[in-house]
mmCIF file of C-alpha atoms and ligand atoms in Angstrom:
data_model
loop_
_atom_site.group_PDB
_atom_site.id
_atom_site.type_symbol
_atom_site.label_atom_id
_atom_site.label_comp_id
_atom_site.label_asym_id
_atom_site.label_seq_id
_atom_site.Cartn_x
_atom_site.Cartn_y
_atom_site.Cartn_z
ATOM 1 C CA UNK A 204 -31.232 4.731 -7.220
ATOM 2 C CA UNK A 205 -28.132 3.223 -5.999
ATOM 3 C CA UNK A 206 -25.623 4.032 -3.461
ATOM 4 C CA UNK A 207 -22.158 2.299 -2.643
ATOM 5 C CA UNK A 208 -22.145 1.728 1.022
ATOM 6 C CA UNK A 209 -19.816 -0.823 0.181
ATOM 7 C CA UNK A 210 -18.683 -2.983 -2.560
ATOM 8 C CA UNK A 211 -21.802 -6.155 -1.597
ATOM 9 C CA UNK A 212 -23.282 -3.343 -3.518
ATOM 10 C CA UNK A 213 -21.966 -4.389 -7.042
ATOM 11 C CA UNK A 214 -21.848 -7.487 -8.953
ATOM 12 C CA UNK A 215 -18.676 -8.663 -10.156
ATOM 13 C CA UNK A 216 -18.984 -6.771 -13.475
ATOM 14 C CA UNK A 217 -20.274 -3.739 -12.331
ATOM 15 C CA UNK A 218 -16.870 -3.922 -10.621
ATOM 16 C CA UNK A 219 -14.577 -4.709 -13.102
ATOM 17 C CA UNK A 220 -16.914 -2.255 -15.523
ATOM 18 C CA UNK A 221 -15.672 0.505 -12.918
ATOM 19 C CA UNK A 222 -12.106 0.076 -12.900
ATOM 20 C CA UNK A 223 -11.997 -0.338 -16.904
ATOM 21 C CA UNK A 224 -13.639 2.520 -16.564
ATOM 22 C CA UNK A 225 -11.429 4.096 -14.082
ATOM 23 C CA UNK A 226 -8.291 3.321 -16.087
ATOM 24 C CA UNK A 227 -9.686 5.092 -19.416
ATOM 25 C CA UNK A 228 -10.304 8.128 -17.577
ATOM 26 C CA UNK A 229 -6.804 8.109 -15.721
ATOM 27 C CA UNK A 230 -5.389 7.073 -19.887
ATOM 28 C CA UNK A 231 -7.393 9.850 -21.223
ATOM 29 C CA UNK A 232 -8.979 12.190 -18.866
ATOM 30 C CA UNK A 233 -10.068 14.555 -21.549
ATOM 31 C CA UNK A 234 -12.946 11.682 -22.050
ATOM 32 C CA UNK A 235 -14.590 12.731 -18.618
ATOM 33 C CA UNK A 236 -14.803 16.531 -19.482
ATOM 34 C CA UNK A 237 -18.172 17.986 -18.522
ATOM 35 C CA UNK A 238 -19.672 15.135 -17.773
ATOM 36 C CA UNK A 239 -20.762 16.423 -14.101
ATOM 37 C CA UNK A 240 -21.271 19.605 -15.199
ATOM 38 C CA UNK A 241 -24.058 21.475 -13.485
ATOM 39 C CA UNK A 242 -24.157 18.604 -10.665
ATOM 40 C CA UNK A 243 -22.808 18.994 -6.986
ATOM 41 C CA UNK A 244 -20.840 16.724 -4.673
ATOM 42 C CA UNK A 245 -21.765 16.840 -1.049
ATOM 43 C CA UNK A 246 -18.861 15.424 1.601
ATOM 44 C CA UNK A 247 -19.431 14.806 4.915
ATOM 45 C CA UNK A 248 -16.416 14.152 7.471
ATOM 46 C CA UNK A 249 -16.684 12.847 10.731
ATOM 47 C CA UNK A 250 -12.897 12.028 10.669
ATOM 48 C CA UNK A 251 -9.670 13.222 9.290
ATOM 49 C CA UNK A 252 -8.699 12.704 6.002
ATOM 50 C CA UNK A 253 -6.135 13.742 3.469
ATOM 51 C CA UNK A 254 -7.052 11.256 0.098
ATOM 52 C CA UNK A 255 -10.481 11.158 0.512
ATOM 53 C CA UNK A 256 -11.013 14.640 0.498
ATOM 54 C CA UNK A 257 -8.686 16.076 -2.121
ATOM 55 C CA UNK A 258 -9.588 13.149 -4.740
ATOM 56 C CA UNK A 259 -12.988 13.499 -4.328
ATOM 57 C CA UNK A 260 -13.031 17.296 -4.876
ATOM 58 C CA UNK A 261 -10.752 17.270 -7.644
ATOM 59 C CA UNK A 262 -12.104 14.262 -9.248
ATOM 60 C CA UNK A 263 -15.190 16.228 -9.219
ATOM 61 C CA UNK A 264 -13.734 19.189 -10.412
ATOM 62 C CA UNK A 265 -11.990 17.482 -13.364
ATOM 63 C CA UNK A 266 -15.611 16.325 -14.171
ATOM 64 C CA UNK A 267 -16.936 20.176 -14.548
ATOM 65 C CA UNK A 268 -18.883 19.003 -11.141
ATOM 66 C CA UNK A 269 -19.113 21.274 -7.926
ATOM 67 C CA UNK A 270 -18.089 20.007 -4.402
ATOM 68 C CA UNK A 271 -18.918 21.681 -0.620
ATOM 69 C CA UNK A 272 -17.710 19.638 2.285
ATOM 70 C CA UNK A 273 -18.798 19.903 5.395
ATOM 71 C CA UNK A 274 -17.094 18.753 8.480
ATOM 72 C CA UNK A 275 -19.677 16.455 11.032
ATOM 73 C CA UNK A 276 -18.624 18.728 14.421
ATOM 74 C CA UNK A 277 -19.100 22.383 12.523
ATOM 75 C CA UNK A 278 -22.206 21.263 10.948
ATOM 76 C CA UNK A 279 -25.718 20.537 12.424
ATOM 77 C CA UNK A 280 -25.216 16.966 11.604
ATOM 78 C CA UNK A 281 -23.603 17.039 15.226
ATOM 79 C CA UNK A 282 -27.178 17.911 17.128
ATOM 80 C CA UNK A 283 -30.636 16.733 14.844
ATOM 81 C CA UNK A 284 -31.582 12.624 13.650
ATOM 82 C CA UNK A 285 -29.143 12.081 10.740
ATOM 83 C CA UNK A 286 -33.170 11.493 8.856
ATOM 84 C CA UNK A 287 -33.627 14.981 8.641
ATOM 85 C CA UNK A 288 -30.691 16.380 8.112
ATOM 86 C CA UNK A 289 -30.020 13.987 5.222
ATOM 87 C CA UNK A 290 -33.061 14.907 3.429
ATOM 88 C CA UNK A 291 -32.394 18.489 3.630
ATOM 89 C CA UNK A 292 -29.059 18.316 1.492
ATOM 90 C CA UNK A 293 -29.994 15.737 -0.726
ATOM 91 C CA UNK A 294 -32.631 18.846 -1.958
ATOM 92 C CA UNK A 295 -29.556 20.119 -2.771
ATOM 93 C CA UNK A 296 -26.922 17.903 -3.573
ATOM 94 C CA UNK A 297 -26.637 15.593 -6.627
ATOM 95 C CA UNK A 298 -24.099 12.597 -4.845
ATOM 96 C CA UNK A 299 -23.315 12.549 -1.820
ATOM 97 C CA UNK A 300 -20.050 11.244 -0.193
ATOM 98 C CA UNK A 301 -19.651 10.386 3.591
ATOM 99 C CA UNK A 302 -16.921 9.365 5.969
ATOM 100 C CA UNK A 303 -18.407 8.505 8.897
ATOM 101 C CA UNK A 304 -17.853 7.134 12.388
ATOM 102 C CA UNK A 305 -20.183 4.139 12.055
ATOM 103 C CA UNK A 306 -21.730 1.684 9.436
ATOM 104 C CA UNK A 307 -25.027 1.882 11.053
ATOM 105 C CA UNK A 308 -25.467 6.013 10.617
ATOM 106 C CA UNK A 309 -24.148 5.728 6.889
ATOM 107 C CA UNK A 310 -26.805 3.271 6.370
ATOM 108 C CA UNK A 311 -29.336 5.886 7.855
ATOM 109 C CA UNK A 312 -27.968 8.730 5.976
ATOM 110 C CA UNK A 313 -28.470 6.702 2.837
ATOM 111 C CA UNK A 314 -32.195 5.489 3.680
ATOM 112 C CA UNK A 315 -33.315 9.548 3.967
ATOM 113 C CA UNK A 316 -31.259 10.444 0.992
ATOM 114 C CA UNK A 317 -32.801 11.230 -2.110
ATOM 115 C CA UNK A 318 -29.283 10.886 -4.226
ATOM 116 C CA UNK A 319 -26.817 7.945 -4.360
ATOM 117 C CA UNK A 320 -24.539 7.746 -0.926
ATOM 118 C CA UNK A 321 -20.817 6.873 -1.522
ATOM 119 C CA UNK A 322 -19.058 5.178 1.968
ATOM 120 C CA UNK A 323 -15.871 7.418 2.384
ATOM 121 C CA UNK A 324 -14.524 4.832 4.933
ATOM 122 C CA UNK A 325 -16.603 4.062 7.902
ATOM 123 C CA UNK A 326 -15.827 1.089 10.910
ATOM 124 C CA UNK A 327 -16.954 -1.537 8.544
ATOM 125 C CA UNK A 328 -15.971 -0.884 5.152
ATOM 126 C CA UNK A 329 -13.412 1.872 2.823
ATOM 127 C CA UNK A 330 -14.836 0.556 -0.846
ATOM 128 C CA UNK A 331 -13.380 3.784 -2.594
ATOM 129 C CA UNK A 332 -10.320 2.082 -1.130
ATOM 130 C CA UNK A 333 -10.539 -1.542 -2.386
ATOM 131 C CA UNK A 334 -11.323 0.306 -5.920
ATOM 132 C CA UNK A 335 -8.022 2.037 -6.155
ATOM 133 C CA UNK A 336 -6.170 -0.840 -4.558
ATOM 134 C CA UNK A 337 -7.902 -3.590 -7.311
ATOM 135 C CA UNK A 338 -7.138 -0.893 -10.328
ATOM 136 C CA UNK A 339 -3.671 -0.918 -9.133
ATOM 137 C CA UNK A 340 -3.073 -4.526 -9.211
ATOM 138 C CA UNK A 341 -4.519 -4.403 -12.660
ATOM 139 C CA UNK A 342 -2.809 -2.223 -14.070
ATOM 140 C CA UNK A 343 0.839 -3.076 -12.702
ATOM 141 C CA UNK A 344 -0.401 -6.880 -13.495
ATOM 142 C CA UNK A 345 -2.336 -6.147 -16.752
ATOM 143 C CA UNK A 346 -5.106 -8.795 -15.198
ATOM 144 C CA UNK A 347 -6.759 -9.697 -11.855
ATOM 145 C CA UNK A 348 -7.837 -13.487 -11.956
ATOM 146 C CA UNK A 349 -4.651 -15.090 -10.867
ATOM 147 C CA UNK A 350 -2.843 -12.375 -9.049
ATOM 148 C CA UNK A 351 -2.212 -13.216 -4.971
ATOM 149 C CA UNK A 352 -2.366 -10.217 -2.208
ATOM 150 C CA UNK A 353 -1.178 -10.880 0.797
ATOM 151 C CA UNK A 354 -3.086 -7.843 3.575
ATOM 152 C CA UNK A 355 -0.778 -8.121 6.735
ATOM 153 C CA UNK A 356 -1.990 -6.491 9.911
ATOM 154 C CA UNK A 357 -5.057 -5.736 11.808
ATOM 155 C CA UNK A 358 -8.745 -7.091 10.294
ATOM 156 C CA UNK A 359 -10.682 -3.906 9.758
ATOM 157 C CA UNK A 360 -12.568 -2.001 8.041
ATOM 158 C CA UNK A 361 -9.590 -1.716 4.588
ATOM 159 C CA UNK A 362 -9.442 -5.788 5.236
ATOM 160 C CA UNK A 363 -13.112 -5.984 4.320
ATOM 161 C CA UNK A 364 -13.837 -4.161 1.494
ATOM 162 C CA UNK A 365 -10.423 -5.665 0.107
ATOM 163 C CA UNK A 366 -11.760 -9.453 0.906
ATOM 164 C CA UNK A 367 -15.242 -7.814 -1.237
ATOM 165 C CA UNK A 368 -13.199 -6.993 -4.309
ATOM 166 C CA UNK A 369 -11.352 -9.583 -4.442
ATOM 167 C CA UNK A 370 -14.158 -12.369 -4.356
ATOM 168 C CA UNK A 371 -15.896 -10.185 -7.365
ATOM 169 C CA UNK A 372 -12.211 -10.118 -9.146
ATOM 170 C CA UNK A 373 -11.143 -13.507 -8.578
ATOM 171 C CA UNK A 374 -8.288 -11.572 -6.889
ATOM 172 C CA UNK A 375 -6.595 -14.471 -4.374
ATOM 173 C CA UNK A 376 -6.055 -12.604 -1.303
ATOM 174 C CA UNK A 377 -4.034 -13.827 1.547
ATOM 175 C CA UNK A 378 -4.772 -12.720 5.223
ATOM 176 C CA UNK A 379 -2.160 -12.414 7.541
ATOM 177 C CA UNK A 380 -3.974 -10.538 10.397
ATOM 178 C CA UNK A 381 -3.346 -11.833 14.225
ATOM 179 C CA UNK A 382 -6.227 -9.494 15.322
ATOM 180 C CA UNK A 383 -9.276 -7.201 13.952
ATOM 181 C CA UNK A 384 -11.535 -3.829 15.221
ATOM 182 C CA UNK A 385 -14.411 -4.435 16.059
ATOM 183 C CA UNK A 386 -17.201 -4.389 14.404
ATOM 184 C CA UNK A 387 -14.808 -5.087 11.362
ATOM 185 C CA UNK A 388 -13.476 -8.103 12.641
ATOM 186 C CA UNK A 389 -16.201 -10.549 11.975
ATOM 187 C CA UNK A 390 -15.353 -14.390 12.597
ATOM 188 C CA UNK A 391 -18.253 -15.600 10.646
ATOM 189 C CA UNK A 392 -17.757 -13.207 7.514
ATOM 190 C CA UNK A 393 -14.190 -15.031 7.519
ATOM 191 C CA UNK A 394 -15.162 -18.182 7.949
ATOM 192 C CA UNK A 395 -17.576 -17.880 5.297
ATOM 193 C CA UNK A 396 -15.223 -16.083 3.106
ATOM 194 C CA UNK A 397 -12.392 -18.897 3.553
ATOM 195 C CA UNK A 398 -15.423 -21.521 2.878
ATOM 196 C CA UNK A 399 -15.887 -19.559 -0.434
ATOM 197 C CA UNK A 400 -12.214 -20.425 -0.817
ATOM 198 C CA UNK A 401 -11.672 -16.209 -1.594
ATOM 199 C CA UNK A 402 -9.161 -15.961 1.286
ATOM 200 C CA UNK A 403 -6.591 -17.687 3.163
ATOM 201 C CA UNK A 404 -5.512 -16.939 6.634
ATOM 202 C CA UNK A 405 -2.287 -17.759 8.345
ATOM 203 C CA UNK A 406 -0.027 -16.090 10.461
ATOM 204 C CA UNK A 407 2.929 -17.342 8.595
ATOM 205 C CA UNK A 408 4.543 -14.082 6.870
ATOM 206 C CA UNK A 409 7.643 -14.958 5.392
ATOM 207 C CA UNK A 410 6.089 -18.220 3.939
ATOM 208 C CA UNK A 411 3.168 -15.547 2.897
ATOM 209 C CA UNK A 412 4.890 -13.425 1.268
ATOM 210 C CA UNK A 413 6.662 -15.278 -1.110
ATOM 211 C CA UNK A 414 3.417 -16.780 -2.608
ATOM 212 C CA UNK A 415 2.065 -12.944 -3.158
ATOM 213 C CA UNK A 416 2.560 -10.970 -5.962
ATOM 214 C CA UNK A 417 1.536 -7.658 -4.229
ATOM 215 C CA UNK A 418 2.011 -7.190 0.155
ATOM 216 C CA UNK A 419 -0.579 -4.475 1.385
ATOM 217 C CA UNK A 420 -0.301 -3.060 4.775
ATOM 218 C CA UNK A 421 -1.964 -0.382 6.687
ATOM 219 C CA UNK A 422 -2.288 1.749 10.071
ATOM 220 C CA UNK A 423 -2.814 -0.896 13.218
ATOM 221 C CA UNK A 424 -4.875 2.084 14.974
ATOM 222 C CA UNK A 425 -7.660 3.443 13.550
ATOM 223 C CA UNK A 426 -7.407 7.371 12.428
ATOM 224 C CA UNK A 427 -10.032 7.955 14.959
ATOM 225 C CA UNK A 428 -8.264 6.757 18.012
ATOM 226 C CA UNK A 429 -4.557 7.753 17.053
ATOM 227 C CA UNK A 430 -4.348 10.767 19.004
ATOM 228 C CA UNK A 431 -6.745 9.451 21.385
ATOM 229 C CA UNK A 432 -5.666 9.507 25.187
ATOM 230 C CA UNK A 433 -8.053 6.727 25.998
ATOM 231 C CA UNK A 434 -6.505 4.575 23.070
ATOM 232 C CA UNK A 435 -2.762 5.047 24.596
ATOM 233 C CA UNK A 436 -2.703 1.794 26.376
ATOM 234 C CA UNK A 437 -4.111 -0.082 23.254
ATOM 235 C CA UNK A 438 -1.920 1.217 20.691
ATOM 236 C CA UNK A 439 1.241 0.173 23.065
ATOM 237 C CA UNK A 440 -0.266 -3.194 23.375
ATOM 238 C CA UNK A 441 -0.981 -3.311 19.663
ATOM 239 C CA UNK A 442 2.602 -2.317 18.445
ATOM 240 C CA UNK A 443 4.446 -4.546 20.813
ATOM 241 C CA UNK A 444 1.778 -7.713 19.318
ATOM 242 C CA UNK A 445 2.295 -6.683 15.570
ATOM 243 C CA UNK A 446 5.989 -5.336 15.219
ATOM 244 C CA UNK A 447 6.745 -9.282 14.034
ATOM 245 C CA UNK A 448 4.583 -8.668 11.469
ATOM 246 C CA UNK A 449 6.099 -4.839 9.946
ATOM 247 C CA UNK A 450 6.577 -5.198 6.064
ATOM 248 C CA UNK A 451 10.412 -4.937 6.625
ATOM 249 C CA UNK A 452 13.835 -5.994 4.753
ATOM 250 C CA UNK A 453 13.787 -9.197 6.860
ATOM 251 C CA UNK A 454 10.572 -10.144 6.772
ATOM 252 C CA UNK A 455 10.073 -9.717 3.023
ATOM 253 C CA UNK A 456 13.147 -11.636 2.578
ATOM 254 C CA UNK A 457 13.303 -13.579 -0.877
ATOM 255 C CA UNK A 458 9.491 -11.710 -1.702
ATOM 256 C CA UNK A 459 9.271 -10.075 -5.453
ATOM 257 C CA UNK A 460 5.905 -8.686 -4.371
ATOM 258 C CA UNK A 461 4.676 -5.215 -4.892
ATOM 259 C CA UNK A 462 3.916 -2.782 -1.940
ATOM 260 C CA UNK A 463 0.937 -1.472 -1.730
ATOM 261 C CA UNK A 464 -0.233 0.881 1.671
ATOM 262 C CA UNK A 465 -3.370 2.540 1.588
ATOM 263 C CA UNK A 466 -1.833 6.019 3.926
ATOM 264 C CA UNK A 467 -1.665 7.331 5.884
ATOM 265 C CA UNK A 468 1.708 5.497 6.236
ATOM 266 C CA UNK A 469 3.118 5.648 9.793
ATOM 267 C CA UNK A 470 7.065 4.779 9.164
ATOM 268 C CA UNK A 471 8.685 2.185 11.795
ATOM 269 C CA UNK A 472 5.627 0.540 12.558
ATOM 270 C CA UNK A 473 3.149 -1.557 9.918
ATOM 271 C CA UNK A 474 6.250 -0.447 7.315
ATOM 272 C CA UNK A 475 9.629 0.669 7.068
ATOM 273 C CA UNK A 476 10.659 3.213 5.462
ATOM 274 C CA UNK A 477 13.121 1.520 3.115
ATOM 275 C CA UNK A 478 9.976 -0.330 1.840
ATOM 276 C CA UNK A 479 8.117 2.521 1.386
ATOM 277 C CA UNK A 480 10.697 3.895 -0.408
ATOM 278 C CA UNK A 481 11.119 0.589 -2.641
ATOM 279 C CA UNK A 482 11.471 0.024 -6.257
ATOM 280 C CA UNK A 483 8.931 -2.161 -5.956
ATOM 281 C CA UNK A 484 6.514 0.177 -3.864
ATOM 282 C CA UNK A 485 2.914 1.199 -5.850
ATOM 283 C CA UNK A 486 1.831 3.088 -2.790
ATOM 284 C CA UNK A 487 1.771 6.687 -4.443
ATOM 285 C CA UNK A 488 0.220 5.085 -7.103
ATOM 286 C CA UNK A 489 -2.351 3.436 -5.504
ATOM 287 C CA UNK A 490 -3.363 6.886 -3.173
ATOM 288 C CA UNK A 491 -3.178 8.477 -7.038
ATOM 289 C CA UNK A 492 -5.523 5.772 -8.281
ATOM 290 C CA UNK A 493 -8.376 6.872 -5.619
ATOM 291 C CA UNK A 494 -9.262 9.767 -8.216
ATOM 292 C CA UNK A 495 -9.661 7.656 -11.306
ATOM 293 C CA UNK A 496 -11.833 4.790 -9.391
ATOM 294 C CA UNK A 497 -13.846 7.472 -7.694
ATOM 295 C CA UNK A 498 -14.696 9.279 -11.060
ATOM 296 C CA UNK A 499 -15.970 6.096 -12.526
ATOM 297 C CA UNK A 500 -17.833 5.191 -9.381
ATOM 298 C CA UNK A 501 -19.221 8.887 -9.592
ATOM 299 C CA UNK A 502 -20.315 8.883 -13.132
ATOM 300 C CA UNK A 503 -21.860 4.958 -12.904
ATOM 301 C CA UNK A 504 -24.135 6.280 -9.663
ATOM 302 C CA UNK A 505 -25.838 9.260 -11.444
ATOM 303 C CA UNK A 506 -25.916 7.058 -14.539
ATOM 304 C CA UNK A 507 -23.912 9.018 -17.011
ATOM 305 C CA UNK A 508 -21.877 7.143 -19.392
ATOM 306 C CA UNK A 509 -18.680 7.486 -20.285
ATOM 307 C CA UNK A 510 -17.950 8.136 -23.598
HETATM 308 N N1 LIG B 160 -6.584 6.088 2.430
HETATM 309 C C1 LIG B 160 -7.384 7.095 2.812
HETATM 310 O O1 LIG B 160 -8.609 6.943 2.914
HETATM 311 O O2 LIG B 160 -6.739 8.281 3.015
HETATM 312 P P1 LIG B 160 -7.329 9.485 3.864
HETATM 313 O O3 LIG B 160 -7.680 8.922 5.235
HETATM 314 O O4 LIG B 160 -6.237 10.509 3.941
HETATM 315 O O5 LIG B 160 -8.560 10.010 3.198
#
């Protein structure tokens, strides 16, 4: 059995074998009829989400599968060892998908699972994410070897599973990312990624983004700690250090690159609005792609083929 905890869990064609598979169902989704039929998804949230949730239920439902989520707080999750509450609703559940707080419980949850585990974005990795963001680039590119991203803000948990994608694509991807969360930010993962030659890091923007055919931003707080009053002091420290570094008119000067956000989008601070309203922004696009990858990645875990 296999789970996708995040994307070290795929080889380079099992990746690319996804989003081919991904963009056939988004061509033609009349090809994915049925093909969950009689099989139910189980969510988990410990966190807020808008994508994750609707794409995963629909995607499901497009399928002929069933989905019943289940929010961490209002379920008993909150009180008993993630061990035995994870093989209870495996009994029941045919896939599950989890957004949780931390790496380390998703792990957990997977080892006491009888069915495949999907990460819905933890503190370490989003690989649903990096799925929808890769099938973007290819199909707006029509190819991934040879296309430059340049990810501009803080190192976390989005900058991973990109920098995982990209070394199974042969996706070049640019860093531009004066700080990281923690545990996200891992200086030995990025010096062994930049080793690998898969990334580049500099804190040069405007030189940056003129070598990248696609700029990808996202949130400089996590969703966890936006409202948070203990976080208040942080996220004033945080948008005074990365306002330099907003995808802007001026600092995407003389750039022919492609948007890309992952949203929520948070307007006058990693991006302006006038780039998220851009000609050349993908970002509904790329939020629209997280069905399509997610329905592949579905289908390839319970080993059913498509068509
Ligand atoms: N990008 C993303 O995961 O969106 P949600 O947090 O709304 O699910």
């Amino acid at each position: 059995m296999k789970h996708c905890l995040s994307l070290k869990d795929f080889t380079p064609g099992e990746v690319t074998g996804l989003l081919d598979n991904a963009l056939r169902l988004k061509k033609n989704p009349s090809l994915g009829r049925g093909l969950m039929a009689g099989r139910w998804l189980f969510m988990l949230f410990q966190k807020t989400s808008t994508r994750t949730r609707l794409s995963f239920e629909v995607g499901a439902g497009q399928l002929g599968g069933h989905s019943v989520v289940m929010d961490w707080d209002s379920s008993n999750f909150a009180i008993s060892p993630i061990r035995y509450e994870a093989r209870y609703v495996s009994s029941h559940a045919s896939i599950i998908m989890a957004r949780l707080k931390k790496h380390s419980d998703l792990t957990q949850l997977a080892e006491h699972s009888r069915v495949p585990v999907i990460n819905g974005c933890d503190d370490m990795f989003h690989p649903c994410q990096a799925l929808a963001d890769l099938l973007t680039v290819y199909e707006t590119a029509g190819s991934l070897k040879g296309q430059t991203v340049c990810y501009v803000g803080i190192h976390n948990n989005v900058a991973n599973s990109l920098a995982l994608g990209c070394q199974r694509t042969g996706v070049k991807l640019i860093l531009v990312t004066p700080e990281g969360n923690q545990p996200a930010h891992d200086p030995r993962m990025l010096e062994e990624w930049e080793a690998q030659g898969v990334v580049e890091r500099t804190l040069d923007l405007k030189e940056a983004v003129l070598r990248a055919d696609f700029v990808y931003t996202d949130t400089w707080v996590d969703m966890e700690f936006f409202r948070d009053p203990a976080f208040k002091a942080e996220k004033e420290r945080r948008i005074n250090l990365m306002l330099p570094y907003q995808l802007n008119e001026k600092n995407l000067a003389g750039s022919q690159a492609y948007i890309l956000h992952d949203m929520p989008i948070h307007p006058g601070f990693e991006i302006s609005e006038s780039m998220v309203e851009s000609p050349r922004s993908l970002i509904y696009q790329q939020a629209e792609n997280r069905l399509y990858v997610q329905q592949a990645l579905m289908l390839h875990l319970l080993d059913i083929p498509l068509p």
